[in-house]
mmCIF file of C-alpha atoms and ligand atoms in Angstrom:
data_model
loop_
_atom_site.group_PDB
_atom_site.id
_atom_site.type_symbol
_atom_site.label_atom_id
_atom_site.label_comp_id
_atom_site.label_asym_id
_atom_site.label_seq_id
_atom_site.Cartn_x
_atom_site.Cartn_y
_atom_site.Cartn_z
ATOM 1 C CA MET A 1365 120.547 65.313 156.158
ATOM 2 C CA LEU A 1366 119.997 68.032 155.986
ATOM 3 C CA GLU A 1367 117.674 67.076 153.523
ATOM 4 C CA LYS A 1368 115.895 66.066 156.457
ATOM 5 C CA PHE A 1369 116.734 68.768 159.012
ATOM 6 C CA SER A 1370 115.220 71.400 156.734
ATOM 7 C CA LYS A 1371 111.798 69.192 155.947
ATOM 8 C CA TRP A 1372 110.901 69.201 159.465
ATOM 9 C CA LYS A 1373 111.939 73.276 159.638
ATOM 10 C CA GLN A 1374 109.692 72.965 156.859
ATOM 11 C CA ALA A 1375 107.065 70.911 158.772
ATOM 12 C CA PHE A 1376 106.310 72.958 161.792
ATOM 13 C CA HIS A 1377 105.514 76.850 159.481
ATOM 14 C CA THR A 1378 102.193 75.542 157.956
ATOM 15 C CA GLU A 1379 100.498 78.005 158.178
ATOM 16 C CA GLU A 1380 97.469 76.320 160.008
ATOM 17 C CA GLU A 1381 100.874 75.387 162.716
ATOM 18 C CA LYS A 1382 100.740 79.499 163.407
ATOM 19 C CA GLN A 1383 97.607 80.112 163.391
ATOM 20 C CA TYR A 1384 97.300 77.470 166.568
ATOM 21 C CA ASP A 1385 100.473 78.632 167.986
ATOM 22 C CA ARG A 1386 98.193 82.288 168.635
ATOM 23 C CA ASN A 1387 96.425 79.969 170.408
ATOM 24 C CA LEU A 1388 98.361 79.425 173.252
ATOM 25 C CA ASP A 1389 100.160 81.433 175.599
ATOM 26 C CA LEU A 1390 103.573 81.258 174.688
ATOM 27 C CA SER A 1391 104.466 82.586 177.707
ATOM 28 C CA ARG A 1392 102.797 79.928 180.064
ATOM 29 C CA ILE A 1393 104.362 76.414 178.454
ATOM 30 C CA PRO A 1394 104.737 73.301 180.325
ATOM 31 C CA LYS A 1395 107.773 73.033 181.080
ATOM 32 C CA HIS A 1396 108.244 68.544 181.685
ATOM 33 C CA VAL A 1397 104.935 66.952 179.284
ATOM 34 C CA ALA A 1398 104.975 63.151 180.106
ATOM 35 C CA ILE A 1399 103.716 61.283 177.499
ATOM 36 C CA ILE A 1400 101.585 57.640 177.882
ATOM 37 C CA MET A 1401 102.512 56.102 174.144
ATOM 38 C CA ASP A 1402 99.570 54.211 173.610
ATOM 39 C CA GLY A 1403 97.682 52.029 171.259
ATOM 40 C CA ASN A 1404 100.414 50.917 168.375
ATOM 41 C CA GLY A 1405 98.670 47.730 168.907
ATOM 42 C CA ARG A 1406 95.805 48.550 167.630
ATOM 43 C CA TRP A 1407 96.983 50.975 165.210
ATOM 44 C CA ALA A 1408 98.346 48.051 163.514
ATOM 45 C CA SER A 1409 95.384 45.354 164.234
ATOM 46 C CA SER A 1410 92.929 47.573 162.985
ATOM 47 C CA ARG A 1411 94.555 48.337 159.438
ATOM 48 C CA GLY A 1412 95.606 43.850 159.565
ATOM 49 C CA LEU A 1413 99.562 44.380 160.516
ATOM 50 C CA PRO A 1414 101.662 42.686 162.743
ATOM 51 C CA ARG A 1415 101.309 44.721 165.973
ATOM 52 C CA ILE A 1416 105.050 45.697 164.925
ATOM 53 C CA ALA A 1417 104.454 47.166 162.191
ATOM 54 C CA GLY A 1418 102.333 49.696 165.233
ATOM 55 C CA HIS A 1419 105.280 50.267 167.195
ATOM 56 C CA ARG A 1420 107.173 50.960 163.868
ATOM 57 C CA GLU A 1421 104.461 53.186 163.316
ATOM 58 C CA GLY A 1422 104.653 54.522 167.044
ATOM 59 C CA MET A 1423 108.307 55.513 166.468
ATOM 60 C CA LYS A 1424 108.620 57.103 163.449
ATOM 61 C CA ASN A 1425 105.622 59.430 165.392
ATOM 62 C CA VAL A 1426 107.972 60.269 168.163
ATOM 63 C CA ASN A 1427 110.084 62.794 165.520
ATOM 64 C CA LYS A 1428 106.922 65.014 164.958
ATOM 65 C CA ILE A 1429 105.421 65.568 168.678
ATOM 66 C CA VAL A 1430 109.314 66.055 169.593
ATOM 67 C CA ARG A 1431 109.562 68.768 167.133
ATOM 68 C CA ALA A 1432 106.543 70.182 168.465
ATOM 69 C CA ALA A 1433 107.634 70.142 171.458
ATOM 70 C CA ASN A 1434 111.331 72.336 170.380
ATOM 71 C CA ALA A 1435 109.203 74.753 168.592
ATOM 72 C CA LEU A 1436 107.365 75.852 171.634
ATOM 73 C CA HIS A 1437 109.892 75.384 173.907
ATOM 74 C CA VAL A 1438 108.905 72.652 176.537
ATOM 75 C CA GLU A 1439 112.783 72.161 178.397
ATOM 76 C CA VAL A 1440 111.603 68.085 179.426
ATOM 77 C CA LEU A 1441 109.477 66.042 177.049
ATOM 78 C CA THR A 1442 109.646 61.534 178.727
ATOM 79 C CA LEU A 1443 108.096 59.363 177.275
ATOM 80 C CA TYR A 1444 107.338 55.619 178.208
ATOM 81 C CA ALA A 1445 109.176 53.840 175.434
ATOM 82 C CA PHE A 1446 109.358 50.016 177.646
ATOM 83 C CA SER A 1447 108.316 49.411 180.908
ATOM 84 C CA THR A 1448 109.263 47.301 184.017
ATOM 85 C CA GLU A 1449 105.632 45.109 182.304
ATOM 86 C CA ASN A 1450 106.551 45.123 179.023
ATOM 87 C CA TRP A 1451 108.544 42.193 179.468
ATOM 88 C CA MET A 1452 105.523 40.112 180.257
ATOM 89 C CA ARG A 1453 104.956 40.510 175.897
ATOM 90 C CA PRO A 1454 105.257 37.526 173.420
ATOM 91 C CA LYS A 1455 109.783 38.018 172.758
ATOM 92 C CA ALA A 1456 109.592 38.890 169.660
ATOM 93 C CA GLU A 1457 107.108 41.930 170.337
ATOM 94 C CA VAL A 1458 110.375 42.302 173.217
ATOM 95 C CA ASP A 1459 113.062 42.581 170.983
ATOM 96 C CA PHE A 1460 111.079 44.650 168.627
ATOM 97 C CA LEU A 1461 110.219 46.740 170.933
ATOM 98 C CA LEU A 1462 113.928 46.885 172.892
ATOM 99 C CA SER A 1463 114.940 47.632 169.138
ATOM 100 C CA LEU A 1464 113.930 50.819 168.692
ATOM 101 C CA PRO A 1465 115.717 53.950 170.686
ATOM 102 C CA GLU A 1466 118.362 51.686 168.225
ATOM 103 C CA ARG A 1467 116.532 51.695 165.075
ATOM 104 C CA TYR A 1468 115.917 55.942 166.475
ATOM 105 C CA LEU A 1469 118.492 57.311 167.176
ATOM 106 C CA LYS A 1470 120.237 56.243 164.359
ATOM 107 C CA SER A 1471 118.419 57.554 161.400
ATOM 108 C CA GLU A 1472 117.935 60.664 164.652
ATOM 109 C CA LEU A 1473 120.991 60.855 166.117
ATOM 110 C CA PRO A 1474 122.644 64.122 164.077
ATOM 111 C CA THR A 1475 119.149 65.989 164.034
ATOM 112 C CA LEU A 1476 119.197 65.746 167.624
ATOM 113 C CA ILE A 1477 122.379 67.069 168.099
ATOM 114 C CA LYS A 1478 121.671 69.673 165.124
ATOM 115 C CA GLU A 1479 118.223 71.079 167.058
ATOM 116 C CA ASN A 1480 119.832 71.443 169.855
ATOM 117 C CA VAL A 1481 118.196 68.117 171.381
ATOM 118 C CA GLN A 1482 119.970 66.326 174.422
ATOM 119 C CA VAL A 1483 119.042 63.343 175.241
ATOM 120 C CA ARG A 1484 118.573 60.596 178.790
ATOM 121 C CA ILE A 1485 117.149 58.115 179.858
ATOM 122 C CA MET A 1486 114.840 56.421 182.968
ATOM 123 C CA GLY A 1487 115.277 53.014 183.852
ATOM 124 C CA THR A 1488 116.982 50.412 184.115
ATOM 125 C CA LYS A 1489 119.803 49.022 181.880
ATOM 126 C CA GLU A 1490 119.294 45.961 183.438
ATOM 127 C CA ALA A 1491 118.371 42.877 181.393
ATOM 128 C CA LEU A 1492 118.715 45.551 178.232
ATOM 129 C CA PRO A 1493 120.284 44.389 175.392
ATOM 130 C CA VAL A 1494 123.920 45.385 174.789
ATOM 131 C CA HIS A 1495 122.890 46.866 171.713
ATOM 132 C CA THR A 1496 120.110 49.278 173.454
ATOM 133 C CA ILE A 1497 122.300 50.393 175.604
ATOM 134 C CA GLN A 1498 125.300 50.931 172.991
ATOM 135 C CA ALA A 1499 123.108 53.432 171.057
ATOM 136 C CA VAL A 1500 121.606 55.385 174.223
ATOM 137 C CA ASP A 1501 124.745 55.877 175.770
ATOM 138 C CA GLU A 1502 126.073 57.410 172.887
ATOM 139 C CA ALA A 1503 122.913 59.575 172.523
ATOM 140 C CA ILE A 1504 123.515 61.013 175.826
ATOM 141 C CA GLU A 1505 126.986 61.506 175.783
ATOM 142 C CA LYS A 1506 126.829 62.835 172.426
ATOM 143 C CA THR A 1507 124.528 64.870 173.627
ATOM 144 C CA LYS A 1508 124.720 65.924 177.281
ATOM 145 C CA HIS A 1509 125.988 69.802 176.558
ATOM 146 C CA ASN A 1510 123.308 71.048 174.630
ATOM 147 C CA THR A 1511 120.502 72.981 176.314
ATOM 148 C CA GLY A 1512 118.031 72.466 174.351
ATOM 149 C CA LEU A 1513 114.567 70.139 174.643
ATOM 150 C CA ILE A 1514 115.779 67.650 177.062
ATOM 151 C CA LEU A 1515 114.537 63.993 175.473
ATOM 152 C CA ASN A 1516 114.269 61.553 177.882
ATOM 153 C CA PHE A 1517 113.384 58.015 176.895
ATOM 154 C CA ALA A 1518 111.910 56.013 180.045
ATOM 155 C CA LEU A 1519 113.418 53.158 179.101
ATOM 156 C CA ASN A 1520 112.979 49.532 180.929
ATOM 157 C CA TYR A 1521 110.987 51.569 183.707
ATOM 158 C CA GLY A 1522 108.520 51.969 186.239
ATOM 159 C CA SER A 1523 107.770 54.011 188.885
ATOM 160 C CA ARG A 1524 107.005 51.219 191.825
ATOM 161 C CA PHE A 1525 110.692 49.178 191.009
ATOM 162 C CA GLU A 1526 111.861 52.359 191.218
ATOM 163 C CA MET A 1527 110.650 53.877 194.683
ATOM 164 C CA ALA A 1528 111.978 50.067 195.468
ATOM 165 C CA GLU A 1529 115.150 51.286 194.781
ATOM 166 C CA ALA A 1530 115.201 54.345 196.161
ATOM 167 C CA MET A 1531 113.989 52.921 199.230
ATOM 168 C CA LYS A 1532 116.735 51.005 199.014
ATOM 169 C CA GLN A 1533 119.066 53.234 198.898
ATOM 170 C CA ILE A 1534 117.877 55.145 201.437
ATOM 171 C CA ALA A 1535 117.644 52.361 203.927
ATOM 172 C CA LEU A 1536 121.436 51.637 203.753
ATOM 173 C CA LYS A 1537 121.866 55.213 203.936
ATOM 174 C CA VAL A 1538 120.432 55.280 206.968
ATOM 175 C CA GLU A 1539 121.973 51.773 208.263
ATOM 176 C CA SER A 1540 126.175 53.610 207.762
ATOM 177 C CA GLY A 1541 124.379 56.287 209.555
ATOM 178 C CA GLU A 1542 125.141 58.594 205.995
ATOM 179 C CA LEU A 1543 121.318 60.071 206.791
ATOM 180 C CA ARG A 1544 119.139 59.872 209.895
ATOM 181 C CA ALA A 1545 115.609 58.492 209.597
ATOM 182 C CA GLU A 1546 114.148 62.222 210.638
ATOM 183 C CA ASP A 1547 115.375 62.903 208.079
ATOM 184 C CA ILE A 1548 114.042 61.360 205.169
ATOM 185 C CA ASN A 1549 111.025 63.922 203.801
ATOM 186 C CA GLU A 1550 109.806 64.221 200.260
ATOM 187 C CA ASP A 1551 112.777 65.915 198.513
ATOM 188 C CA VAL A 1552 115.917 63.223 200.298
ATOM 189 C CA ILE A 1553 112.779 60.667 198.624
ATOM 190 C CA GLY A 1554 112.843 62.582 195.465
ATOM 191 C CA ALA A 1555 116.910 63.082 195.191
ATOM 192 C CA HIS A 1556 116.801 59.478 195.144
ATOM 193 C CA LEU A 1557 114.546 58.942 192.571
ATOM 194 C CA MET A 1558 115.313 58.165 188.480
ATOM 195 C CA SER A 1559 113.550 61.718 187.645
ATOM 196 C CA CYS A 1560 115.690 63.741 190.273
ATOM 197 C CA GLN A 1561 117.268 65.962 188.199
ATOM 198 C CA LEU A 1562 114.303 66.517 185.985
ATOM 199 C CA LYS A 1563 111.424 68.622 187.256
ATOM 200 C CA ASP A 1564 107.572 66.942 187.724
ATOM 201 C CA PRO A 1565 105.685 66.846 184.913
ATOM 202 C CA ASP A 1566 103.267 69.544 184.552
ATOM 203 C CA LEU A 1567 101.298 67.620 181.675
ATOM 204 C CA LEU A 1568 100.737 63.793 181.372
ATOM 205 C CA ILE A 1569 99.487 62.924 178.043
ATOM 206 C CA ARG A 1570 97.753 59.135 178.142
ATOM 207 C CA THR A 1571 96.267 58.270 173.955
ATOM 208 C CA SER A 1572 94.066 55.427 172.598
ATOM 209 C CA GLY A 1573 91.529 55.936 175.309
ATOM 210 C CA GLU A 1574 92.644 54.180 178.646
ATOM 211 C CA ILE A 1575 92.440 56.750 181.588
ATOM 212 C CA ARG A 1576 95.399 54.804 183.933
ATOM 213 C CA LEU A 1577 98.570 55.589 184.721
ATOM 214 C CA SER A 1578 100.471 52.138 183.980
ATOM 215 C CA ASN A 1579 103.457 52.063 186.712
ATOM 216 C CA PHE A 1580 104.551 55.375 185.386
ATOM 217 C CA MET A 1581 106.082 58.278 187.712
ATOM 218 C CA LEU A 1582 103.137 58.125 190.018
ATOM 219 C CA TRP A 1583 105.248 60.289 192.833
ATOM 220 C CA GLN A 1584 106.314 62.561 190.448
ATOM 221 C CA LEU A 1585 102.356 63.455 188.508
ATOM 222 C CA ALA A 1586 101.032 64.007 192.058
ATOM 223 C CA TYR A 1587 100.092 67.815 190.813
ATOM 224 C CA SER A 1588 100.801 67.239 186.942
ATOM 225 C CA GLU A 1589 97.855 68.139 184.653
ATOM 226 C CA PHE A 1590 96.310 65.180 182.879
ATOM 227 C CA TRP A 1591 95.280 65.202 179.335
ATOM 228 C CA PHE A 1592 93.575 61.856 177.749
ATOM 229 C CA THR A 1593 92.702 61.289 174.304
ATOM 230 C CA SER A 1594 90.922 58.565 172.342
ATOM 231 C CA VAL A 1595 94.059 58.936 168.835
ATOM 232 C CA LEU A 1596 95.871 56.038 169.220
ATOM 233 C CA TRP A 1597 99.431 57.009 169.263
ATOM 234 C CA PRO A 1598 100.878 56.299 165.716
ATOM 235 C CA ASP A 1599 97.678 59.124 164.761
ATOM 236 C CA PHE A 1600 98.190 61.353 167.642
ATOM 237 C CA ASN A 1601 100.263 64.833 165.422
ATOM 238 C CA GLU A 1602 101.416 68.444 166.950
ATOM 239 C CA ASN A 1603 97.705 69.466 166.560
ATOM 240 C CA HIS A 1604 96.649 67.278 169.488
ATOM 241 C CA PHE A 1605 99.967 68.066 171.326
ATOM 242 C CA ARG A 1606 99.462 71.590 170.837
ATOM 243 C CA GLU A 1607 94.974 70.599 172.242
ATOM 244 C CA ALA A 1608 96.510 69.302 175.066
ATOM 245 C CA ILE A 1609 98.587 72.736 175.420
ATOM 246 C CA ALA A 1610 95.737 74.564 174.762
ATOM 247 C CA THR A 1611 93.431 72.722 177.261
ATOM 248 C CA TYR A 1612 96.261 73.107 180.442
ATOM 249 C CA GLN A 1613 96.669 76.590 180.285
ATOM 250 C CA ASN A 1614 92.782 76.470 180.564
ATOM 251 C CA ARG A 1615 93.533 74.279 183.654
ATOM 252 C CA GLY A 1616 93.807 76.541 187.202
ATOM 253 C CA ARG A 1617 96.933 75.526 189.415
ATOM 254 C CA ARG A 1618 95.467 75.628 193.043
ATOM 255 C CA TYR A 1619 98.619 72.583 194.392
ATOM 256 C CA GLY A 1620 96.247 71.612 196.997
ATOM 257 C CA GLY A 1621 95.483 75.559 198.091
ATOM 258 C CA LEU A 1622 92.926 77.726 197.198
HETATM 259 C C1 FPP B 2621 101.814 50.836 174.003
HETATM 260 O O1 FPP B 2621 101.179 50.257 172.601
HETATM 261 C C2 FPP B 2621 103.499 50.884 173.164
HETATM 262 C C3 FPP B 2621 104.179 50.348 173.982
HETATM 263 C C4 FPP B 2621 104.200 49.855 175.218
HETATM 264 C C5 FPP B 2621 105.848 50.676 173.202
HETATM 265 C C6 FPP B 2621 105.776 52.557 173.400
HETATM 266 C C7 FPP B 2621 107.328 52.821 172.012
HETATM 267 C C8 FPP B 2621 106.659 53.967 170.533
HETATM 268 C C9 FPP B 2621 106.167 54.513 170.915
HETATM 269 C C10 FPP B 2621 107.994 53.205 170.152
HETATM 270 C C11 FPP B 2621 109.378 54.555 171.383
HETATM 271 C C12 FPP B 2621 110.481 55.175 170.164
HETATM 272 C C13 FPP B 2621 111.577 55.483 170.656
HETATM 273 C C14 FPP B 2621 112.039 55.862 169.476
HETATM 274 C C15 FPP B 2621 112.151 54.273 171.926
HETATM 275 P P1 FPP B 2621 100.498 49.140 172.997
HETATM 276 O O2 FPP B 2621 101.332 48.011 172.250
HETATM 277 O O3 FPP B 2621 99.917 48.343 174.706
HETATM 278 O O4 FPP B 2621 99.017 49.349 172.129
HETATM 279 P P2 FPP B 2621 98.406 48.224 172.574
HETATM 280 O O5 FPP B 2621 97.351 48.785 173.751
HETATM 281 O O6 FPP B 2621 96.931 49.113 171.324
HETATM 282 O O7 FPP B 2621 97.938 47.381 172.006
#
C-alpha cells in the first residue's frame, strides 16, 4: 500500500503538471466540482470490448481525478456513479456498475484514509445490494474524521427523486405543524436535499460530448459553470481536469447580477 501511495505522489509531481499548475490561480480553485462521468460504453465499444470493460476502466480513472482534486485543494468532488435511471440497463451491466464502489474501495480505501479524503454518498440506499451498502458505509465510517477532500459519490441518485422526497418531508412537517407553509423558502428546500451539507457545485464537468444534465443536481447547479468535453471518461486525465478549472477561472460569475 505504501508503494501505491508513493506512486500517487510521484504521478502528481511531474514537471508537465507543475507547469500546468502555474497557469492556475491557486487562490481561486472551485470549491465544489461535480462530474458526470460519461462515455465508458463508447470507450469500450471503440476497442471491440464489452461495455463493462469501459466501466472498469472508468473506475480506475476515478483515482486519477481524486488525486488531482485533492492536490489542488478542491473541497468537494461529486461523481455521478449510478443514476436512478441506470436501473433500466441490462441486469448484468447494473450488477457490474453496483459492484464498482466495493471494488474501488477495497483497493483504495487505505490510500483515501491516508490522503485525508472523506467519503460520502448522495442517493438512496433503497434497492442497492447489501454488499454495496456495506462497502460504502465502511468507507464513510472510516473516513468521517478526515478533513481533506470530500469525495461524494452520487449513487442511485436522481435529482427529481431527491426533490420529490424533499417536498414530501416538507409537506409532512407542515401537516404536523412543525413548519408553516409561508416559511418555506430556498434555504428550507436546500436543507431537505441530499446535498444539504455541501455547498452548491461551482463547476460541472461532463465528459463524452453529451450536452445535458441527465437528472443530475438540477437545483444545486442553478449558478454553476458548465464545462463539456468530447473526451470519454476513461481517457479524461489530470490535464483535462486542470483545463476545466482554468476555463472556470476565466469566466465571470455574476449570479444574475451585473
Ligand atoms: C456513463 O457512461 C457512466 C456510467 C453510467 C457509470 C459511471 C461510473 C464510473 C465511471 C465508475 C464509478 C466508480 C466508482 C468507484 C463508483 P455510459 O455507460 O453511458 O457510456 P456511453 O454513453 O458511452 O454508453
